[in-house]
Amino acid sequence: MNEQIQQQHKYNTEEEVFNEIIPGYQLTIDKILKTGVTLFPNNEIVYWPPNGRRLHFAFSEFNERVNRLGWVLKELDVASGDPRRMGTRVAIFDWNTHRFLELLYAVPMYGAVLQPVNIRLAPEEIIYVMNKSRDEVAFVNADFLPLIKAIAPKLEHLRKIVVMHDGEEPIKIERIGNAEVYDYEELMKEAREFNYPEELDERTVMVMMYTSGTTGLPKATIFRHREIVLHAIAVLIIAVWNWYPAHYLRFTRNAYNPLGEPSLLLVPFYHVLGWGAPYYNIMGGTPKIVLPGRYEWNHIIRLIKEEKVKNAAGVPTMLYLMLNSPELKDVDLRGFLWSLGGAAVTKGLIEEARKRGVILTNGYGLTETAPVVIAPALSPDLVMSLSEEELQELVVNSIGKPLPFVQARVVDEEGRDVPKDGKTVGELVLRAPWITLGYYGDPEKTRAAFKDVWFHTGDLATWDERGFIYIVDRAKDVIKSGGEWISSLKLESLISLHPAVAEVAVIGATHEKWGERPVAIVVLRPEFEDRVKEEDIINHVRAFVDEGVIPKWWVPDKVIFVDELPKTGAAKIDKKVLRDRYRDVLIKR
């Protein structure tokens, strides 16, 4: 039979036959959208911005807009790429809007490269990332036009700007710098049906994402279609089969999947593609996806109430804002699932959530890992065998176990596995099919991050005999005092239990004798301002020494009260700024 096929088609080898007759199935972003539209055509996407009108689209209608957007990209002379060369780099400056969501599909389906710009970066950092990426086209929310006008003269490759806004009248600007200016919705009105490339290669680069730059200039990570599709599949597997149902079984005695509940997409799409939520929510058939537009917490609270949201994700700061919102004080939050990530959660915040009936789950990832690689792996048997306190401790203190297809180890400086005793600290290293290909234009940092094929996270961790992994601290955040390590995360968690503390960050400050000593920077709750002094916080920490929770040399040398803590674009506390500001606070002048 094989010989007949070869003779008929004049192929020389069996390998040529199979390459030609049985082409490989490509894991590309269009497959995610087609799955969602085919299985859940009537599911809903709601975009309701502050001071704006509520828009809603069925998945099928959203698909039609994505198809027309392909025509717009063609008219803008956007070039498609392949495995050997990247397509046109397309920058996006936007809040979480339906237009941003459309671009997250259309640009990679066209074969071009997404470059979601972190709008919280400093202008000089934005200039740096756009020039490094060689962005030629930018889709810009009108809120950011002043920023674009200011930096446009320094953008070396930008040739076209498309303005996005919720107004009725089109934007009447012809040029900004050297770039021609267009109106998004006007282009969409003129757009025709567009046929995207049917067999785009899964090895085509689809997105460049920059790290937050907390240790220097942002680094560019690159991902192909294959990586992002596999990430979405793995998150859905753990969510639908194991992760969420087990939580609900324990806390509500009803093992259903909250992907079947309205979900509010709070994580900015510019931050690691909103943790992948724009893809796995559509593929998984979330019945209502709610997009808030510009971040105004009073409006977000309104969305939670009026859209009956039961599922959200975000960094601990976002959870704190929700729990402390006066508008939600009397709202029943029991059964609301909040997926934490991006930063460590304190015990004080855990307790606040528990009192309101909010179900917390944790996870772990980095920009370089697309991002989720570790999450709670909880079987119903395990969940039901634990007390509420034990389960809470496991879910929030542990980041969980590796997702499907992920390999994780905790290793010493020689690359050997540390004991699975929950005590011995090592570095967390990873392998996964969706980890970045490397840092674009930076081979030295790529080689430093990937040693013996393992990606080195820079996070210090322990693991136990069950395989659960616990983050101890970031290698750059751990405080090295007299040759011993002090975990800033653990100190922050303990300090947060003081009723007066709203937020806290602990850093290492230079010390003449010990090298570094811990300093706590604290934001007080409004009702405690001018009532709590430094010694109150110090005595609070000393109580944990008396209980044997921490050694006495962990007690901070100083407590500094501030009105607010600096945040990164991902709403994480920016310890780099704090270290620069308070590094020498213990040095005697």
Coordinates of C-alpha atoms in Angstrom, one line a residue:
M1 CA 0.0 0.0 0.0
N2 CA 2.8 2.4 0.9
E3 CA 4.6 1.6 -2.3
Q4 CA 1.4 2.3 -4.3
I5 CA 1.0 5.7 -2.7
Q6 CA 4.6 6.6 -3.3
Q7 CA 4.4 5.6 -7.0
Q8 CA 1.1 7.5 -7.5
H9 CA 2.4 10.7 -6.0
K10 CA 6.0 10.3 -7.0
Y11 CA 7.3 10.5 -3.4
N12 CA 10.8 9.2 -2.6
T13 CA 10.3 8.2 1.1
E14 CA 7.5 7.2 3.4
E15 CA 8.3 10.3 5.5
E16 CA 7.5 12.5 2.5
V17 CA 4.2 10.7 2.1
F18 CA 3.1 11.4 5.7
N19 CA 4.4 15.0 5.7
E20 CA 2.3 15.7 2.6
I21 CA -0.8 13.6 3.1
I22 CA -1.2 13.8 6.9
P23 CA -0.2 17.3 7.9
G24 CA 0.2 18.0 11.6
Y25 CA -2.7 19.6 13.4
Q26 CA -1.6 23.1 14.4
L27 CA -2.3 24.4 18.0
T28 CA -3.1 28.0 17.1
I29 CA -5.3 30.6 18.8
D30 CA -8.1 30.3 16.2
K31 CA -8.8 26.8 17.6
I32 CA -9.6 28.3 21.0
L33 CA -12.1 30.8 19.5
K34 CA -13.6 28.2 17.2
T35 CA -14.1 25.8 20.2
G36 CA -15.9 28.5 22.2
V37 CA -18.1 29.7 19.4
T38 CA -19.0 26.1 18.3
L39 CA -19.9 24.8 21.7
F40 CA -21.2 28.0 23.4
P41 CA -22.4 30.4 20.7
N42 CA -24.9 32.1 22.9
N43 CA -22.6 32.7 25.9
E44 CA -22.1 36.4 26.7
I45 CA -19.3 38.9 26.8
V46 CA -20.3 42.1 28.8
Y47 CA -18.3 45.3 28.5
W48 CA -19.6 48.0 30.9
P49 CA -17.1 50.8 31.5
P50 CA -17.4 53.5 34.3
N51 CA -19.8 56.3 33.1
G52 CA -20.5 54.3 30.0
R53 CA -23.3 52.2 28.6
R54 CA -23.4 48.4 28.9
L55 CA -22.5 46.5 25.8
H56 CA -23.0 42.8 25.4
F57 CA -22.0 40.3 22.7
A58 CA -22.8 36.6 22.2
F59 CA -19.7 34.5 21.5
S60 CA -20.9 34.2 17.9
E61 CA -21.2 38.0 17.6
F62 CA -17.8 38.5 19.1
N63 CA -16.4 36.0 16.5
E64 CA -17.9 38.2 13.7
R65 CA -16.1 41.3 15.1
V66 CA -12.8 39.4 15.3
N67 CA -13.3 38.3 11.6
R68 CA -13.8 41.9 10.5
L69 CA -10.8 43.0 12.6
G70 CA -8.7 40.8 10.4
W71 CA -9.7 43.0 7.4
V72 CA -8.7 46.1 9.4
L73 CA -5.2 44.6 10.0
K74 CA -4.8 43.9 6.3
E75 CA -5.8 47.5 5.5
L76 CA -3.1 48.7 8.0
D77 CA -0.5 46.7 6.1
V78 CA 0.2 44.4 9.0
A79 CA 2.5 41.5 7.9
S80 CA 2.0 37.9 8.9
G81 CA 4.9 35.9 10.3
D82 CA 6.1 32.3 10.2
P83 CA 8.4 30.1 12.3
R84 CA 11.5 31.8 10.8
R85 CA 10.5 35.4 11.1
M86 CA 8.1 37.4 13.3
G87 CA 5.2 39.3 11.8
T88 CA 4.4 43.0 12.5
R89 CA 4.6 43.9 16.2
V90 CA 1.3 45.4 17.3
A91 CA 1.3 47.4 20.6
I92 CA -1.9 47.7 22.6
F93 CA -2.6 50.5 25.2
D94 CA -5.9 49.7 26.8
W95 CA -8.0 48.7 29.8
N96 CA -9.8 45.4 29.9
T97 CA -12.3 46.3 27.1
H98 CA -14.0 44.2 24.4
R99 CA -11.7 45.8 21.8
F100 CA -8.6 44.6 23.7
L101 CA -10.2 41.1 23.8
E102 CA -10.9 41.2 20.1
L103 CA -7.2 42.2 19.4
L104 CA -6.0 39.3 21.7
Y105 CA -7.5 37.0 19.1
A106 CA -7.3 38.8 15.8
V107 CA -3.6 39.8 15.9
P108 CA -2.2 36.3 16.5
M109 CA -4.8 34.7 14.2
Y110 CA -3.5 37.1 11.5
G111 CA 0.0 35.9 12.1
A112 CA 1.2 39.1 13.7
V113 CA 2.7 39.6 17.2
L114 CA 0.9 41.1 20.1
Q115 CA 2.8 43.5 22.4
P116 CA 0.4 44.5 25.2
V117 CA 2.0 47.5 26.8
N118 CA 2.1 47.8 30.6
I119 CA 0.4 51.2 31.0
R120 CA 1.9 51.5 34.5
L121 CA 5.5 51.7 33.3
A122 CA 7.3 55.0 33.3
P123 CA 7.3 56.8 29.9
E124 CA 11.0 56.1 29.3
E125 CA 10.4 52.4 30.0
I126 CA 7.5 52.4 27.5
I127 CA 9.8 54.0 24.9
Y128 CA 12.4 51.3 25.6
V129 CA 10.0 48.4 25.2
M130 CA 8.4 49.7 22.1
N131 CA 11.7 50.4 20.4
K132 CA 13.1 47.1 21.5
S133 CA 10.0 45.3 20.1
R134 CA 10.1 47.4 16.9
D135 CA 6.3 48.1 17.3
E136 CA 5.0 49.5 14.0
V137 CA 1.2 49.7 14.8
A138 CA -0.3 50.7 18.1
F139 CA -4.0 50.4 19.2
V140 CA -4.5 53.1 21.8
N141 CA -7.3 53.8 24.2
A142 CA -8.2 57.5 24.0
D143 CA -7.3 57.8 27.7
F144 CA -3.7 57.3 26.8
L145 CA -3.5 59.7 23.9
P146 CA -1.6 62.3 26.0
L147 CA 1.0 59.7 26.8
I148 CA 1.4 58.6 23.1
K149 CA 1.6 62.2 22.0
A150 CA 4.4 62.9 24.5
I151 CA 6.5 59.8 23.6
A152 CA 5.8 59.5 19.8
P153 CA 8.9 61.5 18.7
K154 CA 11.1 58.9 20.4
L155 CA 9.3 55.9 18.9
E156 CA 11.6 54.8 16.1
H157 CA 9.3 52.3 14.2
L158 CA 5.7 53.5 14.9
R159 CA 3.9 54.3 11.6
K160 CA 0.2 53.8 12.4
I161 CA -2.0 54.5 15.5
V162 CA -5.6 53.3 15.9
V163 CA -7.6 55.1 18.6
M164 CA -10.2 53.2 20.6
H165 CA -12.9 55.0 22.6
D166 CA -16.5 54.7 23.7
G167 CA -17.7 58.0 22.2
E168 CA -20.2 58.4 19.4
E169 CA -18.1 60.8 17.3
P170 CA -15.0 59.6 15.5
I171 CA -11.5 60.8 16.5
K172 CA -10.4 63.7 14.3
I173 CA -6.6 63.5 14.4
E174 CA -4.6 62.9 11.3
R175 CA -1.1 62.4 12.7
I176 CA 0.8 61.9 15.9
G177 CA 4.5 62.3 15.4
N178 CA 5.3 60.3 12.2
A179 CA 2.3 58.0 12.6
E180 CA -1.0 58.1 10.7
V181 CA -4.1 58.1 13.0
Y182 CA -7.3 56.0 12.5
D183 CA -10.5 55.5 14.5
Y184 CA -11.1 51.8 15.5
E185 CA -14.9 51.7 15.2
E186 CA -14.8 53.7 11.9
L187 CA -12.4 51.1 10.5
M188 CA -14.7 48.3 11.8
K189 CA -17.7 49.9 10.1
E190 CA -15.9 49.7 6.7
A191 CA -14.5 46.2 7.3
R192 CA -15.6 43.2 5.4
E193 CA -15.5 39.5 6.3
F194 CA -11.9 38.3 6.4
N195 CA -10.6 34.8 6.0
Y196 CA -7.6 34.2 8.3
P197 CA -4.8 31.9 7.3
E198 CA -6.2 28.4 7.7
E199 CA -3.0 26.6 8.5
L200 CA -0.9 29.1 10.4
D201 CA 2.1 27.3 11.9
E202 CA 1.9 26.8 15.7
R203 CA 5.6 27.7 15.9
T204 CA 4.8 31.3 14.8
V205 CA 5.5 33.9 17.5
M206 CA 2.2 35.4 18.7
V207 CA 3.1 37.6 21.7
M208 CA 6.0 39.5 23.3
M209 CA 5.4 40.2 27.0
Y210 CA 7.7 42.3 29.2
T211 CA 8.6 41.6 32.8
S212 CA 7.6 44.3 35.3
G213 CA 11.1 45.6 35.5
T214 CA 11.4 45.5 39.3
T215 CA 15.0 44.5 39.1
G216 CA 16.1 46.7 36.1
L217 CA 14.8 47.4 32.6
P218 CA 11.9 45.1 31.5
K219 CA 12.9 41.9 29.8
A220 CA 11.1 40.8 26.7
T221 CA 9.7 37.2 26.8
I222 CA 8.4 35.6 23.6
F223 CA 5.8 32.9 23.1
R224 CA 4.4 31.1 20.1
H225 CA 0.8 29.9 19.5
R226 CA 1.7 26.5 20.7
E227 CA 2.7 27.7 24.2
I228 CA -0.4 29.8 24.8
V229 CA -2.8 27.1 23.6
L230 CA -1.2 24.4 25.8
H231 CA -1.3 26.8 28.7
A232 CA -5.1 27.3 28.3
I233 CA -5.7 23.6 28.0
A234 CA -3.8 22.8 31.1
V235 CA -5.5 25.5 33.2
L236 CA -8.9 24.2 32.1
I237 CA -7.9 20.6 33.0
I238 CA -7.0 21.5 36.6
A239 CA -9.9 23.9 37.0
V240 CA -12.7 21.7 35.7
W241 CA -11.5 18.3 36.9
N242 CA -9.9 19.1 40.2
W243 CA -9.1 22.5 41.4
Y244 CA -12.4 24.4 41.7
P245 CA -14.9 21.5 42.3
A246 CA -12.9 20.3 45.3
H247 CA -13.0 23.8 46.9
Y248 CA -16.8 24.0 46.4
L249 CA -17.3 20.5 47.7
R250 CA -15.6 21.4 51.0
F251 CA -17.1 24.8 51.5
T252 CA -20.6 24.5 50.0
R253 CA -21.1 20.7 49.9
N254 CA -21.9 21.2 46.2
A255 CA -19.2 20.1 43.7
Y256 CA -20.0 22.3 40.8
N257 CA -17.6 24.2 38.6
P258 CA -17.5 28.0 39.0
L259 CA -16.5 28.4 35.4
G260 CA -20.2 28.0 35.1
E261 CA -20.7 31.3 36.9
P262 CA -20.3 34.9 35.7
S263 CA -16.6 35.8 35.8
L264 CA -15.1 39.3 36.2
L265 CA -11.8 39.6 34.3
L266 CA -9.9 42.0 36.6
V267 CA -6.3 41.0 35.9
P268 CA -5.1 43.5 33.3
F269 CA -4.7 42.0 29.9
Y270 CA -1.3 43.6 29.6
H271 CA -0.2 41.6 32.6
V272 CA 0.7 38.2 31.1
L273 CA -2.4 38.2 28.9
G274 CA -4.6 38.6 32.0
W275 CA -3.2 35.3 33.4
G276 CA -4.6 33.5 30.3
A277 CA -8.2 34.2 31.3
P278 CA -9.2 35.7 27.8
Y279 CA -8.5 32.3 26.3
Y280 CA -9.5 29.6 28.8
N281 CA -12.8 31.4 29.7
I282 CA -13.9 31.4 26.1
M283 CA -12.7 27.8 25.4
G284 CA -14.2 26.6 28.7
G285 CA -17.6 28.2 28.1
T286 CA -17.9 30.7 30.9
P287 CA -21.5 31.8 30.5
K288 CA -20.8 35.5 31.1
I289 CA -17.4 37.2 30.8
V290 CA -17.5 40.7 32.4
L291 CA -15.0 43.4 31.3
P292 CA -14.8 46.4 33.5
G293 CA -12.9 48.9 31.4
R294 CA -11.0 51.5 33.3
Y295 CA -10.3 50.5 36.9
E296 CA -12.6 52.4 39.3
W297 CA -13.4 50.3 42.3
N298 CA -16.8 51.8 43.0
H299 CA -17.8 50.7 39.5
I300 CA -16.2 47.3 39.8
I301 CA -18.3 46.7 43.0
R302 CA -21.3 47.7 41.0
L303 CA -20.5 45.1 38.4
I304 CA -20.0 42.4 41.0
K305 CA -23.5 43.2 42.4
E306 CA -25.5 43.8 39.1
E307 CA -23.8 41.1 36.9
K308 CA -24.0 38.6 39.8
V309 CA -20.3 37.8 39.5
K310 CA -19.1 34.8 41.5
N311 CA -15.6 34.3 40.2
A312 CA -12.6 36.6 39.9
A313 CA -8.9 36.5 40.1
G314 CA -6.2 39.0 41.0
V315 CA -3.4 40.0 43.3
P316 CA -4.0 40.3 47.1
T317 CA -4.3 44.1 46.8
M318 CA -7.4 43.7 44.6
L319 CA -8.9 41.3 47.1
Y320 CA -8.2 43.7 49.9
L321 CA -10.0 46.5 48.0
M322 CA -13.0 44.3 47.4
L323 CA -13.3 43.2 51.0
N324 CA -12.9 46.7 52.4
S325 CA -15.4 48.4 50.0
P326 CA -18.2 50.1 51.9
E327 CA -20.5 49.3 49.0
L328 CA -20.0 45.6 49.6
K329 CA -20.3 45.7 53.3
D330 CA -23.8 44.2 53.4
V331 CA -23.4 42.0 50.3
D332 CA -23.4 38.3 50.8
L333 CA -20.1 37.1 49.4
R334 CA -20.4 33.5 50.5
G335 CA -19.3 31.1 47.8
F336 CA -17.4 33.9 45.8
L337 CA -14.2 32.3 44.5
W338 CA -11.1 34.5 44.4
S339 CA -8.1 33.0 42.7
L340 CA -4.9 34.6 44.1
G341 CA -1.6 35.1 42.4
G342 CA 1.1 37.6 41.6
A343 CA 2.2 38.1 45.2
A344 CA 2.1 36.5 48.6
V345 CA -1.1 36.7 50.6
T346 CA -1.0 37.7 54.3
K347 CA -2.7 35.8 57.1
G348 CA -4.6 39.0 58.0
L349 CA -6.2 39.1 54.5
I350 CA -6.9 35.4 54.6
E351 CA -8.9 35.9 57.9
E352 CA -10.8 38.8 56.4
A353 CA -11.8 36.6 53.4
R354 CA -12.8 33.7 55.7
K355 CA -15.1 35.9 57.7
R356 CA -17.0 37.0 54.6
G357 CA -17.2 33.5 53.2
V358 CA -15.0 34.2 50.2
I359 CA -13.3 31.0 49.0
L360 CA -9.6 31.5 48.3
T361 CA -7.4 29.5 46.0
N362 CA -3.8 30.1 45.2
G363 CA -1.5 29.6 42.3
Y364 CA 2.0 30.4 41.0
G365 CA 3.4 31.8 37.8
L366 CA 5.7 34.3 36.2
T367 CA 5.7 36.4 33.0
E368 CA 8.2 33.8 31.7
T369 CA 5.8 30.9 32.4
A370 CA 2.7 32.4 30.6
P371 CA 2.0 32.5 33.6
V372 CA 0.3 29.6 35.5
V373 CA 2.5 26.5 36.2
I374 CA 1.5 25.5 39.7
A375 CA -1.9 25.4 41.4
P376 CA -3.8 23.6 44.1
A377 CA -4.2 20.0 43.2
L378 CA -6.9 18.9 45.6
S379 CA -8.8 15.6 45.3
P380 CA -12.2 15.5 47.0
D381 CA -10.9 12.8 49.3
L382 CA -8.1 15.1 50.5
V383 CA -10.4 18.1 50.8
M384 CA -12.9 16.3 52.9
S385 CA -10.3 14.8 55.2
L386 CA -9.0 18.2 56.3
S387 CA -10.5 20.6 58.8
E388 CA -11.4 24.1 57.5
E389 CA -8.3 25.5 59.2
E390 CA -6.0 22.8 57.7
L391 CA -7.5 23.2 54.2
Q392 CA -7.2 27.0 54.4
E393 CA -3.5 26.6 55.5
L394 CA -2.8 24.3 52.7
V395 CA -4.6 26.2 49.9
V396 CA -3.2 29.6 50.8
N397 CA 0.3 28.9 52.2
S398 CA 1.1 26.3 49.5
I399 CA 1.1 27.2 45.9
G400 CA 0.0 23.7 45.1
K401 CA 1.4 21.1 42.7
P402 CA 2.5 21.4 39.0
L403 CA -0.2 21.6 36.4
P404 CA -0.5 18.9 33.8
F405 CA 2.7 18.7 31.6
V406 CA 4.7 20.8 34.1
Q407 CA 7.8 19.4 35.9
A408 CA 8.9 21.2 39.1
R409 CA 11.8 20.7 41.4
V410 CA 13.3 22.4 44.5
V411 CA 17.1 22.3 44.2
D412 CA 20.2 23.3 46.1
E413 CA 23.0 25.4 44.7
E414 CA 24.5 22.3 43.1
G415 CA 21.2 21.5 41.3
R416 CA 20.3 18.5 43.5
D417 CA 16.8 18.0 44.9
V418 CA 16.4 19.2 48.5
P419 CA 14.6 16.8 50.9
K420 CA 10.8 16.8 50.7
D421 CA 10.5 17.7 54.4
G422 CA 8.7 21.1 54.2
K423 CA 11.7 22.7 55.8
T424 CA 14.8 22.6 53.6
V425 CA 14.9 25.7 51.3
G426 CA 16.0 25.6 47.7
E427 CA 15.3 27.3 44.4
L428 CA 12.2 26.4 42.4
V429 CA 13.1 25.3 38.9
L430 CA 10.7 24.4 36.2
R431 CA 10.1 22.7 32.8
A432 CA 6.9 23.1 30.9
P433 CA 5.8 23.2 27.2
W434 CA 4.7 26.9 27.6
I435 CA 7.7 28.5 29.3
T436 CA 9.1 31.3 27.2
L437 CA 11.6 30.6 24.4
G438 CA 13.9 33.1 26.0
Y439 CA 14.5 36.8 26.5
Y440 CA 14.3 38.6 23.1
G441 CA 17.6 40.2 22.2
D442 CA 19.3 39.1 25.4
P443 CA 21.1 35.8 25.0
E444 CA 23.1 36.3 28.2
K445 CA 20.1 36.5 30.4
T446 CA 18.5 33.7 28.6
R447 CA 21.5 31.4 29.3
A448 CA 21.5 32.5 32.9
A449 CA 17.8 31.6 33.4
F450 CA 18.0 28.3 31.6
K451 CA 20.6 25.9 33.1
D452 CA 20.6 22.3 32.1
V453 CA 17.2 22.8 30.4
W454 CA 15.6 23.9 33.7
F455 CA 14.2 27.4 34.0
H456 CA 15.4 29.0 37.3
T457 CA 12.7 31.1 38.8
G458 CA 14.8 32.9 41.5
D459 CA 12.1 31.9 44.0
L460 CA 13.1 30.1 47.2
A461 CA 10.8 27.3 48.2
T462 CA 10.3 24.1 50.2
W463 CA 8.3 21.0 49.3
D464 CA 6.7 18.3 51.4
E465 CA 6.3 14.5 51.1
R466 CA 2.9 15.0 49.3
G467 CA 4.5 17.1 46.6
F468 CA 3.0 20.4 47.7
I469 CA 5.3 23.4 47.1
Y470 CA 5.6 26.4 49.4
I471 CA 7.3 29.7 48.4
V472 CA 9.6 31.0 51.1
D473 CA 10.6 34.3 49.4
R474 CA 12.0 35.8 46.3
A475 CA 15.7 35.3 46.2
K476 CA 16.1 39.1 45.8
D477 CA 13.7 39.8 48.7
V478 CA 15.0 37.4 51.3
I479 CA 16.9 39.3 54.1
K480 CA 20.4 38.1 54.8
S481 CA 21.3 38.9 58.4
G482 CA 24.5 37.7 59.9
G483 CA 24.7 34.9 57.4
E484 CA 21.1 33.7 58.2
W485 CA 18.0 34.1 56.1
I486 CA 14.9 36.0 57.2
S487 CA 11.7 35.5 55.1
S488 CA 10.2 38.9 54.3
L489 CA 7.0 37.1 53.3
K490 CA 6.5 35.4 56.7
L491 CA 7.2 38.7 58.6
E492 CA 4.7 40.5 56.4
S493 CA 2.1 37.8 57.0
L494 CA 2.5 38.0 60.8
I495 CA 2.5 41.8 60.9
S496 CA -0.7 41.8 58.8
L497 CA -2.5 40.1 61.7
H498 CA -2.3 43.3 63.8
P499 CA -5.8 44.9 63.5
A500 CA -4.4 48.3 62.7
V501 CA -2.4 47.2 59.6
A502 CA -3.9 47.7 56.2
E503 CA -0.8 46.9 54.1
V504 CA 2.8 46.0 55.0
A505 CA 6.1 45.4 53.2
V506 CA 9.3 44.2 54.8
I507 CA 12.7 44.9 53.2
G508 CA 16.3 44.4 54.1
A509 CA 18.1 47.6 55.0
T510 CA 21.9 47.9 55.2
H511 CA 23.3 47.3 58.7
E512 CA 26.9 47.9 59.6
K513 CA 27.2 44.8 61.8
W514 CA 24.8 42.3 60.4
G515 CA 24.9 43.2 56.7
E516 CA 21.1 43.5 56.5
R517 CA 18.3 43.9 59.0
P518 CA 14.5 43.8 58.5
V519 CA 12.6 47.1 58.3
A520 CA 8.8 47.1 58.1
I521 CA 6.9 49.7 56.0
V522 CA 3.3 49.9 57.2
V523 CA 0.1 51.5 56.0
L524 CA -2.4 51.8 58.8
R525 CA -6.1 51.5 58.5
P526 CA -7.7 55.0 58.6
E527 CA -9.4 54.5 62.0
F528 CA -6.0 53.7 63.6
E529 CA -4.0 56.6 62.3
D530 CA -2.2 58.5 65.0
R531 CA -3.2 55.8 67.5
V532 CA -0.6 53.1 66.7
K533 CA 3.1 53.6 67.3
E534 CA 6.3 51.8 66.2
E535 CA 6.6 49.9 69.5
D536 CA 3.0 48.6 69.1
I537 CA 4.0 46.8 65.9
I538 CA 7.4 45.7 67.3
N539 CA 5.6 44.2 70.4
H540 CA 3.1 42.5 68.2
V541 CA 6.0 40.7 66.4
R542 CA 7.7 39.9 69.6
A543 CA 4.6 38.0 70.7
F544 CA 5.3 35.5 67.9
V545 CA 8.9 35.1 69.3
D546 CA 7.4 34.2 72.7
E547 CA 5.1 31.6 71.0
G548 CA 8.1 30.1 69.2
V549 CA 6.8 31.0 65.7
I550 CA 9.9 32.9 64.7
P551 CA 13.4 33.5 66.3
K552 CA 14.0 36.7 68.2
W553 CA 16.5 38.0 65.6
W554 CA 13.6 38.2 63.1
V555 CA 12.0 41.1 64.9
P556 CA 12.3 44.2 62.7
D557 CA 14.8 46.9 63.7
K558 CA 12.5 49.7 62.6
V559 CA 8.9 50.3 61.6
I560 CA 8.1 53.1 59.2
F561 CA 4.5 54.4 58.7
V562 CA 3.5 55.6 55.2
D563 CA 0.3 56.7 53.6
E564 CA 0.6 54.2 50.7
L565 CA 3.0 51.6 49.3
P566 CA 4.3 51.9 45.8
K567 CA 2.8 49.5 43.3
T568 CA 4.0 48.0 40.0
G569 CA 1.8 47.9 36.9
A570 CA 0.5 44.5 38.1
A571 CA -0.6 46.0 41.4
K572 CA 2.2 44.3 43.3
I573 CA 4.1 46.1 46.0
D574 CA 7.2 47.5 44.4
K575 CA 10.0 46.5 46.7
K576 CA 12.6 47.8 44.4
V577 CA 11.3 51.3 45.0
L578 CA 11.2 50.7 48.8
R579 CA 14.7 49.3 48.9
D580 CA 16.0 52.3 47.0
R581 CA 14.2 54.6 49.4
Y582 CA 15.0 53.0 52.7
R583 CA 18.2 51.0 52.0
D584 CA 20.3 53.2 54.3
V585 CA 17.7 54.0 57.0
L586 CA 19.6 52.1 59.7
I587 CA 23.0 53.6 58.8
K588 CA 24.1 56.0 61.6
R589 CA 25.1 59.4 60.2

